[in-house]
CSV table of C-alpha atoms in Angstrom, one decimal:
chain,number,residue,atom,x,y,z
B,9,GLN,CA,4.8,19.2,-30.6
B,10,VAL,CA,5.1,22.6,-32.4
B,11,ARG,CA,5.5,25.9,-30.6
B,12,LEU,CA,5.2,29.2,-32.3
B,13,VAL,CA,6.4,32.4,-30.6
B,14,GLU,CA,5.7,35.8,-32.1
B,15,SER,CA,7.7,39.0,-31.4
B,16,GLY,CA,8.1,42.5,-32.8
B,17,GLY,CA,4.7,44.0,-32.0
B,18,GLY,CA,4.3,47.4,-30.4
B,19,LEU,CA,3.0,50.9,-30.8
B,20,VAL,CA,3.8,52.8,-34.0
B,21,GLN,CA,2.6,56.0,-35.6
B,22,PRO,CA,0.6,55.9,-38.9
B,23,GLY,CA,2.9,55.6,-41.8
B,24,GLY,CA,5.5,53.8,-39.7
B,25,SER,CA,6.9,50.3,-40.0
B,26,LEU,CA,7.3,47.1,-37.9
B,27,ARG,CA,8.7,43.7,-38.6
B,28,LEU,CA,7.1,40.8,-36.8
B,29,SER,CA,9.0,37.5,-36.3
B,30,CYS,CA,7.7,34.0,-35.5
B,31,THR,CA,10.1,31.4,-34.3
B,32,PHE,CA,9.0,27.8,-34.9
B,33,SER,CA,10.1,25.1,-32.4
B,34,GLY,CA,9.7,21.5,-33.4
B,35,SER,CA,10.1,19.5,-36.5
B,36,GLY,CA,8.9,20.2,-40.0
B,37,PHE,CA,9.2,23.9,-40.4
B,38,SER,CA,10.9,23.7,-43.9
B,39,ILE,CA,8.0,21.7,-45.3
B,40,SER,CA,5.2,23.7,-43.6
B,41,ARG,CA,3.0,26.4,-45.1
B,42,MET,CA,3.1,29.3,-42.7
B,43,ALA,CA,0.8,32.3,-42.3
B,44,TRP,CA,0.1,35.5,-40.4
B,45,TYR,CA,-3.4,36.3,-39.2
B,46,ARG,CA,-4.7,39.3,-37.4
B,47,GLN,CA,-7.7,40.0,-35.2
B,48,ALA,CA,-9.0,43.5,-34.5
B,49,PRO,CA,-11.1,44.2,-31.4
B,50,GLY,CA,-14.5,42.8,-31.8
B,51,LYS,CA,-13.8,41.2,-35.2
B,52,GLN,CA,-13.0,37.8,-36.5
B,53,ARG,CA,-9.4,36.6,-37.1
B,54,ASP,CA,-8.5,37.2,-40.7
B,55,LEU,CA,-5.7,35.9,-42.9
B,56,VAL,CA,-3.1,38.6,-43.7
B,57,ALA,CA,-0.5,36.6,-45.7
B,58,ASP,CA,0.8,33.1,-46.1
B,59,ILE,CA,3.9,31.5,-47.6
B,60,SER,CA,4.5,28.0,-48.9
B,61,SER,CA,7.5,25.8,-48.1
B,62,THR,CA,8.9,26.9,-51.5
B,63,GLY,CA,8.4,30.6,-50.9
B,64,ASN,CA,5.2,31.2,-52.8
B,65,THR,CA,3.2,33.9,-51.1
B,66,ASN,CA,-0.4,35.2,-51.0
B,67,THR,CA,-1.3,38.5,-49.4
B,68,ALA,CA,-4.7,39.9,-48.5
B,69,ASP,CA,-5.9,42.8,-50.7
B,70,SER,CA,-6.1,45.1,-47.7
B,71,VAL,CA,-2.3,44.9,-47.1
B,72,LYS,CA,-1.0,44.2,-50.6
B,73,GLY,CA,1.9,46.5,-51.5
B,74,ARG,CA,2.5,47.3,-47.8
B,75,PHE,CA,3.1,44.0,-46.1
B,76,THR,CA,5.5,41.3,-47.1
B,77,ILE,CA,5.8,37.8,-45.7
B,78,SER,CA,9.1,35.9,-45.8
B,79,ARG,CA,10.8,32.9,-44.2
B,80,ASP,CA,14.3,31.8,-43.3
B,81,ASN,CA,14.3,28.0,-43.1
B,82,ALA,CA,17.8,28.0,-41.6
B,83,LYS,CA,16.5,30.0,-38.6
B,84,ASN,CA,13.0,28.3,-38.4
B,85,THR,CA,11.5,31.8,-38.6
B,86,VAL,CA,8.8,33.5,-40.6
B,87,TYR,CA,8.6,37.3,-40.8
B,88,LEU,CA,6.0,39.9,-41.6
B,89,GLN,CA,7.4,43.2,-42.8
B,90,MET,CA,4.7,45.9,-42.3
B,91,ASN,CA,5.2,49.3,-44.0
B,92,SER,CA,2.9,52.3,-44.3
B,93,LEU,CA,0.9,51.2,-41.3
B,94,LYS,CA,-2.6,52.5,-40.9
B,95,PRO,CA,-4.8,52.7,-37.8
B,96,GLU,CA,-7.0,50.0,-39.3
B,97,ASP,CA,-4.0,47.6,-39.1
B,98,THR,CA,-4.3,47.6,-35.3
B,99,GLY,CA,-4.9,44.2,-33.8
B,100,VAL,CA,-3.4,41.1,-32.4
B,101,TYR,CA,-1.2,39.3,-35.0
B,102,TYR,CA,-1.0,35.6,-34.9
B,103,CYS,CA,1.6,33.3,-36.5
B,104,ALA,CA,0.1,30.0,-37.8
B,105,ARG,CA,1.2,26.7,-39.3
B,106,LEU,CA,-1.4,25.6,-41.8
B,107,ARG,CA,-1.9,21.9,-41.9
B,108,ALA,CA,-4.3,19.8,-44.0
B,109,PHE,CA,-7.0,19.7,-41.3
B,110,SER,CA,-5.9,21.9,-38.5
B,111,ILE,CA,-3.9,25.1,-37.7
B,112,ASP,CA,-1.2,25.5,-35.0
B,113,TRP,CA,-1.3,29.0,-33.5
B,114,GLY,CA,1.1,31.2,-31.6
B,115,GLN,CA,0.0,33.3,-28.7
B,116,GLY,CA,-0.2,36.5,-30.7
B,117,THR,CA,1.5,39.9,-30.6
B,118,GLN,CA,-0.2,43.3,-30.3
B,119,VAL,CA,0.2,45.9,-33.0
B,120,THR,CA,-1.2,49.3,-32.3
B,121,VAL,CA,-1.1,52.0,-35.0
B,122,SER,CA,-1.9,55.4,-33.4
B,123,SER,CA,-0.7,58.9,-33.2
């Protein structure tokens, strides 16, 4: 059974940076496609970025050039580096393992961008 635990969220001023981490417990991390989603209050959960087992990445247009997803297979960890944060980046950020027919979710970490 897979367990995903996010950390690194918090309150940051506009223009600031945060790095989210997601620790994967269980087997199969190195062959898994991983992703970060976010959900703003009252809105649906949207994909922010994903990374393949070989390190190929996709990033949503809304965060392209500001956010970077990466992974460390030796540490079973995926990261989301967030720079130049904006108030509209506020939300709960979820780590996910993308499988063929299902998604495994973490519990989420709150990111609030406000002055």
